[in-house]
Short mmCIF file of C-alpha atoms in Angstrom, two decimals:
data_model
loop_
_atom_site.label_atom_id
_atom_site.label_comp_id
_atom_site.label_asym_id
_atom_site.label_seq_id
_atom_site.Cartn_x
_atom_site.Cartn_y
_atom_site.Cartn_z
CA UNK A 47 88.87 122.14 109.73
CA UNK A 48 88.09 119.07 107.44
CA UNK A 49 87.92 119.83 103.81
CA UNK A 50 86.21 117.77 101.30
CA UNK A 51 86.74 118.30 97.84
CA UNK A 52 83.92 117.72 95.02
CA UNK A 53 85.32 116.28 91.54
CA UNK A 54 82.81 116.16 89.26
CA UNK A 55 82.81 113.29 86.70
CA UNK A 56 83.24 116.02 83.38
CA UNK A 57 86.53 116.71 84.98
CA UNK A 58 88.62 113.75 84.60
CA UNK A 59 86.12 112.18 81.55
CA UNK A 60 88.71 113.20 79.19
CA UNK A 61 91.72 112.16 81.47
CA UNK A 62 93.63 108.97 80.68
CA UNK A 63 94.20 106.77 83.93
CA UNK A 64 97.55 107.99 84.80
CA UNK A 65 96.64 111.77 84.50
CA UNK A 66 93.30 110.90 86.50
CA UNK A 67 95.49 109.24 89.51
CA UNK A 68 97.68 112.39 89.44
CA UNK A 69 94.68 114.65 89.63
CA UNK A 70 93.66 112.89 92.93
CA UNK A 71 96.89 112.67 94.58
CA UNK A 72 97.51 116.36 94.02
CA UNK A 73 94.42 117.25 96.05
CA UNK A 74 95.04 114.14 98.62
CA UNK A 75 98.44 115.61 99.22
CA UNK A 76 97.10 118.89 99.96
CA UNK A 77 95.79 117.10 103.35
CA UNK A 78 91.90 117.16 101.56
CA UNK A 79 89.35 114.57 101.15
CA UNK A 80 88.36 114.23 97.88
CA UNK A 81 84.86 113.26 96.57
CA UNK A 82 84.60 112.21 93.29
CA UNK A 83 81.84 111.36 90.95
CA UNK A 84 82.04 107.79 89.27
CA UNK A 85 84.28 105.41 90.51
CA UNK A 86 87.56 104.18 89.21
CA UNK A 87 88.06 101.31 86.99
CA UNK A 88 90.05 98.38 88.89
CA UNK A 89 93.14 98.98 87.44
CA UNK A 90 93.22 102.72 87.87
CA UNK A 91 92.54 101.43 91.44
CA UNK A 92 95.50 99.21 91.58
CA UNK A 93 97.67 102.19 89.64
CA UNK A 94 96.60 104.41 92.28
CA UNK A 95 98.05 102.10 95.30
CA UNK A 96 101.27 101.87 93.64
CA UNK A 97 101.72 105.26 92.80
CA UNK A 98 100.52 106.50 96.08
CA UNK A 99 103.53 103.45 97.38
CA UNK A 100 106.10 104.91 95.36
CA UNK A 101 105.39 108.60 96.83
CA UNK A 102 105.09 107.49 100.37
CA UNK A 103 107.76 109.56 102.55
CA UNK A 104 107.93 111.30 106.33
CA UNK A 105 104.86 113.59 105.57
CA UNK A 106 103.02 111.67 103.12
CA UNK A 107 102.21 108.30 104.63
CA UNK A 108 99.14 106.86 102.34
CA UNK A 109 95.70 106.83 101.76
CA UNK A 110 92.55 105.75 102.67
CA UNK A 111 89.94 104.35 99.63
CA UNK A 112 85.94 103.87 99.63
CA UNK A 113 84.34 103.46 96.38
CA UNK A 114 80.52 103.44 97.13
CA UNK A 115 78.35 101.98 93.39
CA UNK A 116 74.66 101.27 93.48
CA UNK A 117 74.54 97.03 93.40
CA UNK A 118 73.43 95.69 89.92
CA UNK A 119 71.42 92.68 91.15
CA UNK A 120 68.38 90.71 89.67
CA UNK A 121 68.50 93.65 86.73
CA UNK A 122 65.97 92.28 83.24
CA UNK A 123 67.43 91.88 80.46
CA UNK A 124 65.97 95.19 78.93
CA UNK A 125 66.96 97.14 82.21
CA UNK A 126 70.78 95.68 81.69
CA UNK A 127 70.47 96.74 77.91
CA UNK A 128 69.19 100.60 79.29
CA UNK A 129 72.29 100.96 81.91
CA UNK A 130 74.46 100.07 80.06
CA UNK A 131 73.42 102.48 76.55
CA UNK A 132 73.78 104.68 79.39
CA UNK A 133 76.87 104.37 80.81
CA UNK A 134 78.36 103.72 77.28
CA UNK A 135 76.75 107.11 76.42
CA UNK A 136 77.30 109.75 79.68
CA UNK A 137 80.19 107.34 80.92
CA UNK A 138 80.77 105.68 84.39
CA UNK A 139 79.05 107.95 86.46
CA UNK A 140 77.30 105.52 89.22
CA UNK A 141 79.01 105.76 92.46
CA UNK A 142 80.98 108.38 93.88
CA UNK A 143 84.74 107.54 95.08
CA UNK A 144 86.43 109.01 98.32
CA UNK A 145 89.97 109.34 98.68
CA UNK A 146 91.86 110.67 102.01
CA UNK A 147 95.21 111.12 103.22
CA UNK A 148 95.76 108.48 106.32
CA UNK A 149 97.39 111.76 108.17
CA UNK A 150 93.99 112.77 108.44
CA UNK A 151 91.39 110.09 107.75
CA UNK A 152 92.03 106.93 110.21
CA UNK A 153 89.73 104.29 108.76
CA UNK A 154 86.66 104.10 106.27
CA UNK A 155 84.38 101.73 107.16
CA UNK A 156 82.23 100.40 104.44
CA UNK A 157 79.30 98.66 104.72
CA UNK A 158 77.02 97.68 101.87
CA UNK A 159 74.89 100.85 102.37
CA UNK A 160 76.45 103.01 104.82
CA UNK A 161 79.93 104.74 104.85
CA UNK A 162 81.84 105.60 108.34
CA UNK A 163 84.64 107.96 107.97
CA UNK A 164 87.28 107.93 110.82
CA UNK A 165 89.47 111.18 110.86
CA UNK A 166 92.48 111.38 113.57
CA UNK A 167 91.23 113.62 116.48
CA UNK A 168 93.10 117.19 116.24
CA UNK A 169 94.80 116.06 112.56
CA UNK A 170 92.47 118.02 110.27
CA UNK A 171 92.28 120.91 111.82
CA UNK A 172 96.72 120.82 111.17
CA UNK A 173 96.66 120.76 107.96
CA UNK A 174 99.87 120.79 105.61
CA UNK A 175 102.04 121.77 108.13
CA UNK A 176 100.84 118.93 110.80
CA UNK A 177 104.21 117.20 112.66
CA UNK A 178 104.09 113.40 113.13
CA UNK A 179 103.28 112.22 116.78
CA UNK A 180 107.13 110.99 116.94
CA UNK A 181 108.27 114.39 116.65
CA UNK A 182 105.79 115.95 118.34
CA UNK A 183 107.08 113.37 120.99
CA UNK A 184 110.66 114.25 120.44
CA UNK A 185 109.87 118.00 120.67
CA UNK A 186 108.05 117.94 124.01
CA UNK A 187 111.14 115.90 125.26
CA UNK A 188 113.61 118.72 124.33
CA UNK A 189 111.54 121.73 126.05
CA UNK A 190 111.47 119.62 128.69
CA UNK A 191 114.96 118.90 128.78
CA UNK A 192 115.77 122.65 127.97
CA UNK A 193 113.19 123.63 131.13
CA UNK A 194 115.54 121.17 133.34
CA UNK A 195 118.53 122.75 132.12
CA UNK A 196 117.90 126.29 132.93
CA UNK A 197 116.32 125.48 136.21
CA UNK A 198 119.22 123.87 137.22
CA UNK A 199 121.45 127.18 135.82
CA UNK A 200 119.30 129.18 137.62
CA UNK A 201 119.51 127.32 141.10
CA UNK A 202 123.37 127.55 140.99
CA UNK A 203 123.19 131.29 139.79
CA UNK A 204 121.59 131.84 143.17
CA UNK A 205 123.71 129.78 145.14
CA UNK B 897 90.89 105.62 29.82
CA UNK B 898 94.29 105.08 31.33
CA UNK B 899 93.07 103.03 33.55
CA UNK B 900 91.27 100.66 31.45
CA UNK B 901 94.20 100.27 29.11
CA UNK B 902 96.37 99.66 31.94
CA UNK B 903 93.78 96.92 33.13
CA UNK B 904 93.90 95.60 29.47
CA UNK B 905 97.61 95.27 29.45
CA UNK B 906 97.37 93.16 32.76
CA UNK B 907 95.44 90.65 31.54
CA UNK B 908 97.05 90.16 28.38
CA UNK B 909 100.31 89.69 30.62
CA UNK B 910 98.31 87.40 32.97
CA UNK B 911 96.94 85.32 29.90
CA UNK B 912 100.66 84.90 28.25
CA UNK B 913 102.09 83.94 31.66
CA UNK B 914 99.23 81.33 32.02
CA UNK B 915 99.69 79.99 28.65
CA UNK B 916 103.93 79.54 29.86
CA UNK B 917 103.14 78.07 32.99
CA UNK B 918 100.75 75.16 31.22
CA UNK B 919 103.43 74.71 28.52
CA UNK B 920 105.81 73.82 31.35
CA UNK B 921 103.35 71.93 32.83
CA UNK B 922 103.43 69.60 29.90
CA UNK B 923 106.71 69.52 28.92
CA UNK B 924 107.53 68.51 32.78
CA UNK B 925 104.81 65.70 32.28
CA UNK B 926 106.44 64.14 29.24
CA UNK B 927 109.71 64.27 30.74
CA UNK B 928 108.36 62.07 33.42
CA UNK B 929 106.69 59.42 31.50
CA UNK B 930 110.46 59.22 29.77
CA UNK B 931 111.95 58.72 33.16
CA UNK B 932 109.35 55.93 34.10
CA UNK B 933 109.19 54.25 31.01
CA UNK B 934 111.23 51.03 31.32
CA UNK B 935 112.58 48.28 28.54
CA UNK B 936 109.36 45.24 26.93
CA UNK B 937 110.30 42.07 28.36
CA UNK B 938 111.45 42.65 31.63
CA UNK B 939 107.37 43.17 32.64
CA UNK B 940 107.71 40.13 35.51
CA UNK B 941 110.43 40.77 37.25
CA UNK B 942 109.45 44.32 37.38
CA UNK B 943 105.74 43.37 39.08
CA UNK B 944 107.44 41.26 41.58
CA UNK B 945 110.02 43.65 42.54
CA UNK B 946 107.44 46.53 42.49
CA UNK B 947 105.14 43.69 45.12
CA UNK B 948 107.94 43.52 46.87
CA UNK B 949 108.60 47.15 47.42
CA UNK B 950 105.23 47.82 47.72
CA UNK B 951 105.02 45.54 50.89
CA UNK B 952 108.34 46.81 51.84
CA UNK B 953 106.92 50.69 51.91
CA UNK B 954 103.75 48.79 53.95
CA UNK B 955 105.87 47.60 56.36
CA UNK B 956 108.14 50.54 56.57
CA UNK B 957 104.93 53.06 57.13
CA UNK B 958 103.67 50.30 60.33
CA UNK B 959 106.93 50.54 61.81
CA UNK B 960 107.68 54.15 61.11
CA UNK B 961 103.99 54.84 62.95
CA UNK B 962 104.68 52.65 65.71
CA UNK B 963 108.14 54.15 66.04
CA UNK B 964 106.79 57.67 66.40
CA UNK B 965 103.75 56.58 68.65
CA UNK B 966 105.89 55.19 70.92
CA UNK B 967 108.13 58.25 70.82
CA UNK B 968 105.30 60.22 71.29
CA UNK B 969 104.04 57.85 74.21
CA UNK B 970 107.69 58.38 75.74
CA UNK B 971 107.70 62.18 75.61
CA UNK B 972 104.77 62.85 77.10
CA UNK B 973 105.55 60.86 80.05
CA UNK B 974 108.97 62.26 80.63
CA UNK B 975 107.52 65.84 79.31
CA UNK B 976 107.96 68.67 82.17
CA UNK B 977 103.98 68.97 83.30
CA UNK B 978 103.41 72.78 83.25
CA UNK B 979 102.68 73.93 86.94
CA UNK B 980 99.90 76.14 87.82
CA UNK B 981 100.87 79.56 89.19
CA UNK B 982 99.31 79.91 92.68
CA UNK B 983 99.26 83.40 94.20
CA UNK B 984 98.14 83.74 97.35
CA UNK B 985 97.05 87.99 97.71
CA UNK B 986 95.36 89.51 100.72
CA UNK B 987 95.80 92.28 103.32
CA UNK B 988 98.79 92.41 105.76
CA UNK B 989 98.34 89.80 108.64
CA UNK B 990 95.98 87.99 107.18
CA UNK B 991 97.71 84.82 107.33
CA UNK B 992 99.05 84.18 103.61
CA UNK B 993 102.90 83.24 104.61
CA UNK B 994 101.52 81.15 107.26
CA UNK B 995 99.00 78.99 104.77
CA UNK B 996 101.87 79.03 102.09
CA UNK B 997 104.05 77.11 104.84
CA UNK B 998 100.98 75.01 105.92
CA UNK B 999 100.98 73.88 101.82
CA UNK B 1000 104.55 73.74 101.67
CA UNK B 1001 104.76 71.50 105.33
CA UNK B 1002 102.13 69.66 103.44
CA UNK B 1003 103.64 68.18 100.64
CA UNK B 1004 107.34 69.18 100.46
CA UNK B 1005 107.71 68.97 104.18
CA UNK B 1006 109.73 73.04 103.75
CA UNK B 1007 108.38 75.77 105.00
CA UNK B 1008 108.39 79.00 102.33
CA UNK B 1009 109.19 81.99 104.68
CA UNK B 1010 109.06 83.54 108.16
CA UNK B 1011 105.91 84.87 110.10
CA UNK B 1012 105.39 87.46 112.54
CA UNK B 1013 102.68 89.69 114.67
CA UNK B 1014 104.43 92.73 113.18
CA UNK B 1015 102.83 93.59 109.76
CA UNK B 1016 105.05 93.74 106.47
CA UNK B 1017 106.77 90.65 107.79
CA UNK B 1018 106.83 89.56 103.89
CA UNK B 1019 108.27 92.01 101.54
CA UNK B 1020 109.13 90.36 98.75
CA UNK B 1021 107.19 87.98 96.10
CA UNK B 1022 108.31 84.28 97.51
CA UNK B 1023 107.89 81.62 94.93
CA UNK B 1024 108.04 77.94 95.83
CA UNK B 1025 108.34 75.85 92.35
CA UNK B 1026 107.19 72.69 91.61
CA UNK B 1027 105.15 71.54 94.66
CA UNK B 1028 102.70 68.46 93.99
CA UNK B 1029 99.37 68.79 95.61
CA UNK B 1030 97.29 65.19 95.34
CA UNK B 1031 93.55 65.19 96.31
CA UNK B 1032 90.86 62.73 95.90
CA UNK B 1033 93.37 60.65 93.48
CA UNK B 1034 94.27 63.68 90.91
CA UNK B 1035 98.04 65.03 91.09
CA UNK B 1036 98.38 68.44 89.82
CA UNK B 1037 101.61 70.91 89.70
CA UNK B 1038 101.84 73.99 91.59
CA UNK B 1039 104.20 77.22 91.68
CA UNK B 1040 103.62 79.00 94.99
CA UNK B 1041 103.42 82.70 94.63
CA UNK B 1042 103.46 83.98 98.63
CA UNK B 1043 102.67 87.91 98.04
CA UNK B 1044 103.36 90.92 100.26
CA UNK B 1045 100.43 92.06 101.72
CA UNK B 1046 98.74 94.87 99.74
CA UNK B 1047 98.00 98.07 101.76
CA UNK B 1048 96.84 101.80 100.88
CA UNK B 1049 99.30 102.96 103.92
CA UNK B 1050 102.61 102.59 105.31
CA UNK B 1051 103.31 104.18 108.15
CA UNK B 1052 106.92 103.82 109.93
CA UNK B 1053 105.50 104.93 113.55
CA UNK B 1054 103.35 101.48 113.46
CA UNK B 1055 106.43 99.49 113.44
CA UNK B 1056 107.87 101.46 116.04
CA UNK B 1057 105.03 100.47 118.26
CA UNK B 1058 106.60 96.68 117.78
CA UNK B 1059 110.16 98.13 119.74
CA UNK B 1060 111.80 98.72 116.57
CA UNK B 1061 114.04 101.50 116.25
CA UNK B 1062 114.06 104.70 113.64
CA UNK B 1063 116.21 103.59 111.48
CA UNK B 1064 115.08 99.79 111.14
CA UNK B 1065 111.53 101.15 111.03
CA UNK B 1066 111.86 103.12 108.23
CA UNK B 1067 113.88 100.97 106.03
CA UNK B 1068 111.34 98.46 106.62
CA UNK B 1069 108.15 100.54 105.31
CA UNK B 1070 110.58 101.35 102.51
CA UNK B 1071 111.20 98.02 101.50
CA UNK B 1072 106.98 97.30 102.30
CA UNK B 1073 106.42 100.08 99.53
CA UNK B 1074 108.44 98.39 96.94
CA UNK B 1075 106.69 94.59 98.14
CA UNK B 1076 103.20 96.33 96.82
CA UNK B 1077 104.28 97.61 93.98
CA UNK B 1078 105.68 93.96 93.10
CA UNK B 1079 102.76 92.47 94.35
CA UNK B 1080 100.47 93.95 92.30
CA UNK B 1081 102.38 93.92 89.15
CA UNK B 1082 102.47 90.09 89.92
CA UNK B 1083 98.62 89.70 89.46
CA UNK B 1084 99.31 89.69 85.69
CA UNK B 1085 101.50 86.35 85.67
CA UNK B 1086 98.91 84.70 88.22
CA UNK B 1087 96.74 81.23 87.00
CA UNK B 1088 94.77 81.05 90.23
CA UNK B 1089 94.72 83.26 92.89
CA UNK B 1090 94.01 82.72 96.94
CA UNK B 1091 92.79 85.62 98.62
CA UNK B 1092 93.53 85.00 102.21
CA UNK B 1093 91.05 87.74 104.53
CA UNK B 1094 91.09 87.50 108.01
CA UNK B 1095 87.69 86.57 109.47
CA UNK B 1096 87.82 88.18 112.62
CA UNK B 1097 88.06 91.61 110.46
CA UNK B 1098 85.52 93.55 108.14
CA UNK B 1099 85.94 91.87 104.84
CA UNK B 1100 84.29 94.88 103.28
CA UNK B 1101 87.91 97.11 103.28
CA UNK B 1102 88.81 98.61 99.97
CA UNK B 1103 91.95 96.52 99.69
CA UNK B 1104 90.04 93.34 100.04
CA UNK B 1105 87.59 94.64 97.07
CA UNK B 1106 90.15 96.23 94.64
CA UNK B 1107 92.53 92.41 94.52
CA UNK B 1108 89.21 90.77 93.72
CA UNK B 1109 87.66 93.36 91.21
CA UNK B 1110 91.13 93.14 89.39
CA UNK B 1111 91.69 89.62 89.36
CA UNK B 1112 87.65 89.44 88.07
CA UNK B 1113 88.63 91.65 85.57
CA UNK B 1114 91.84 89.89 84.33
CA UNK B 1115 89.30 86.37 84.26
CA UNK B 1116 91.64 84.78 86.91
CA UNK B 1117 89.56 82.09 89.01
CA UNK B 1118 89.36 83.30 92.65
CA UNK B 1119 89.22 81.19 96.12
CA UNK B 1120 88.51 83.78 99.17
CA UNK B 1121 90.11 82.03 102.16
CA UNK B 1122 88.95 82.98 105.66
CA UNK B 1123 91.70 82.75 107.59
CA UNK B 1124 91.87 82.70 111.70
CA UNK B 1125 88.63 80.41 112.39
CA UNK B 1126 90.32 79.38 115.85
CA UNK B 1127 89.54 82.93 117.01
CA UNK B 1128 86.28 83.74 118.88
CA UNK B 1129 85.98 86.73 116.65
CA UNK B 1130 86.07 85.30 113.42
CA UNK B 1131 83.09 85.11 111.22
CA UNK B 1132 82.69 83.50 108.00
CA UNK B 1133 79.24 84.20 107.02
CA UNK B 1134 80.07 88.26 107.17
CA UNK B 1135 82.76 87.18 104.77
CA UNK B 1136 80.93 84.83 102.51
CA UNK B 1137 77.95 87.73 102.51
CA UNK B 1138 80.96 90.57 101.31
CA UNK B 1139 81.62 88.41 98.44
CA UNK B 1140 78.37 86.18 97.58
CA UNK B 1141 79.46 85.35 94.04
CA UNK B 1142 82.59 83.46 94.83
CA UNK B 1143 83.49 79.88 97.16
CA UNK B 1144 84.63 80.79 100.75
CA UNK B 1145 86.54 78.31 102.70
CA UNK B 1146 87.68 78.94 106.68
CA UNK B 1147 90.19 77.28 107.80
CA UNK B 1148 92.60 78.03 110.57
CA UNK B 1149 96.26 78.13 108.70
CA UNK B 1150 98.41 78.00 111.59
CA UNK B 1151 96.58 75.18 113.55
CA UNK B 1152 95.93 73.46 110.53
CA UNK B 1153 92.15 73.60 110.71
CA UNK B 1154 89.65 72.86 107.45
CA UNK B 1155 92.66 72.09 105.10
CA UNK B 1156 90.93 69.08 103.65
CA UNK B 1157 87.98 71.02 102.33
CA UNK B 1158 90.46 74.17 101.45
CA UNK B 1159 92.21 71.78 98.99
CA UNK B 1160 88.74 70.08 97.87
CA UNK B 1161 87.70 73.55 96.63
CA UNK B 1162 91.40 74.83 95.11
CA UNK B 1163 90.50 71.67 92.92
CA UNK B 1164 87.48 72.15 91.95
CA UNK B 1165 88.59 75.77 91.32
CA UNK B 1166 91.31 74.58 88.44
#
């Protein structure tokens, strides 16, 4: 199961940047996908990599980033004046911002109008509690060892 | 009422230390007129000697002027040039070790650090000081900043996949954690800035648009470099179309491909 979760811009419009990064981490790390409105401001973006670099540990390996904002070209001078009495009134809400853990999402693939969003086959559906494929690796080697070992018990037990 | 007699007092106080300060003033005057007043009769000599003087301080001024233009002249010559900080930014494997040693093999004849197919070969901020770039018969100054790639994932099972072991793949996505984190806190201390993309990738990856939205927003002047034009794959037009409001140059870093125009356009950058 693949959750996605909605934040809507009046949540974190009263947030300063650090409190707004720590919002979305808590939800990323939680193994969720999270969808928020607006987009971040380029150094909340940059804030966001390093924090997510200085949490980065066995279970908690990254994340993936997509901000997706409607393109401000060839706007007239009185259309540049409206957007931005808007924006400076209801705040940066253009866009929306998606944010996933790498253990589940694999890629985002942004084009200018179209967003792909790679998850790793079987990941989601693991959740929290998801092992690495190392030590899944590791633990199929074991049972298999431990399979060889009592065969090879039982085989002299009947001997 | 308090007020006003308070504002009353003021100016009487103001007025009386007015009155004091001109009475100085005066008394100062007169002192100097004493001073300069010299003994009748000895008017001639006087004029010549105050001629003579006069040309002297002439003189003195020309030479004093000269004396500190030339000084000046002398300084500014033998004055340390301020280099411009040069980072070069970009995604991991994207070539920006490999065009710092091009630059470096260039005009210093070093090279600035090692290079490998394994990602998170650089992990810490490499500066090469003082390296003298000429073009087109202008000199300028440059301190290399060589940057650890900056990624939103570090995973120790990709390193593993290059035959490294547990241990040594671990403490090197450790140590690739700590290279972002001083990479980007290097953007502040950055004159111009090189983002190096490869062009055989999508240019339109987060990474790639978060370094140049920052560096936009700091005012920094921004080069994108497509790097890896010898491959089949590459594709500068997808690249110059990702980013349509800044200069693109492809080159080919490690066979030493388009460097001529790549330093035409750092200059006409700065």
């Amino acid at each position: 199961m693949l959750t996605l979760q909605f934040i809507p811009y009046s949540e974190i419009e009263n947030l300063d940047s650090p409190s707004r990064i720590d919002k979305i981490l808590d939800v990323v790390k939680q193994n969720k996908i999270v969808l928020m409105q607006g987009r971040l401001k380029p150094e909340e973006e940059t804030l966001l990599i390093m924090e997510t670099m200085s949490q980065i540990h066995k279970s908690f390996k990254g994340v993936e980033i997509c901000t997706i904002y409607p393109e401000e070209k060839d706007l007239q001078l009185f259309n540049k004046f409206k957007k931005e009495m808007v924006k400076f009134l209801i705040g940066h809400r253009d866009g929306v911002t998606i944010v996933g853990p790498s253990s589940v999402v694999k890629e985002i693939r942004r084009n200018p109008n179209k967003v792909e969003l790679f998850t790793i086959p079987g990941m989601a559906s693991m959740g929290s509690s998801r092992k690495s494929t190392v030590t899944r690796k590791k633990a199929t080697k074991k049972r298999t060892v431990a399979r060889k070992k009592t065969t090879k018990r039982r085989t002299r037990g009947r001997r | 009422m308090a007020k006003k007699t308070t504002k009353r007092s003021k100016s009487s106080k103001a007025k009386t230390a007015r009155a004091k300060s001109s009475k100085a003033k005066t008394a100062r005057a007169k002192n100097s007129r004493k001073r300069t007043a010299k003994p009748k009769g000895k008017s001639s000599t006087t004029k010549k000697k105050s001629v003579k003087k006069s040309k002297k301080s002439e003189e003195s001024f020309v030479i004093r002027f000269v004396r500190n233009f030339v000084r000046r002249m002398i300084s500014n010559m033998f004055a340390k040039k301020k280099n411009i900080k040069l980072g070069i930014y970009g995604p991991p494997n994207a070539g920006k070790t490999t065009l710092a040693n091009k630059v470096c093999h260039d005009w210093i004849g070093e090279k600035m650090g090692s290079v490998s197919k394994v990602p998170h070969e650089t992990r810490n901020v490499n500066i090469k000081e003082e390296v003298t770039i000429k073009y087109d018969g202008k000199e300028m100054g440059f301190n290399i900043i060589d940057t650890p790639g900056i990624a939103t994932k570090i995973d120790y099972e990709e390193f593993m996949s290059f035959k490294m072991k547990n241990k040594q793949a671990k403490s090197r996505a450790k140590e690739a954690t700590k290279g972002v984190i001083e990479a980007i806190k290097w953007l502040d201390d950055v004159d111009v800035c090189l983002v190096v993309l490869d062009s055989t990738e999508n240019p339109y990856s987060q990474v790639n648009v978060t370094i140049i939205g920052n560096l936009a927003a700091r005012d920094i002047p921004v080069l994108i470099v497509a790097n890896k034009t010898d491959l089949k794959k590459s594709n500068i037009k997808r690249v110059e179309n990702a980013f349509p409001q800044y200069d693109v140059v492809g080159i080919s870093a490690d066979k030493g491909k388009n460097m001529e125009e790549f330093y035409e356009s750092l200059f006409r950058l700065i």
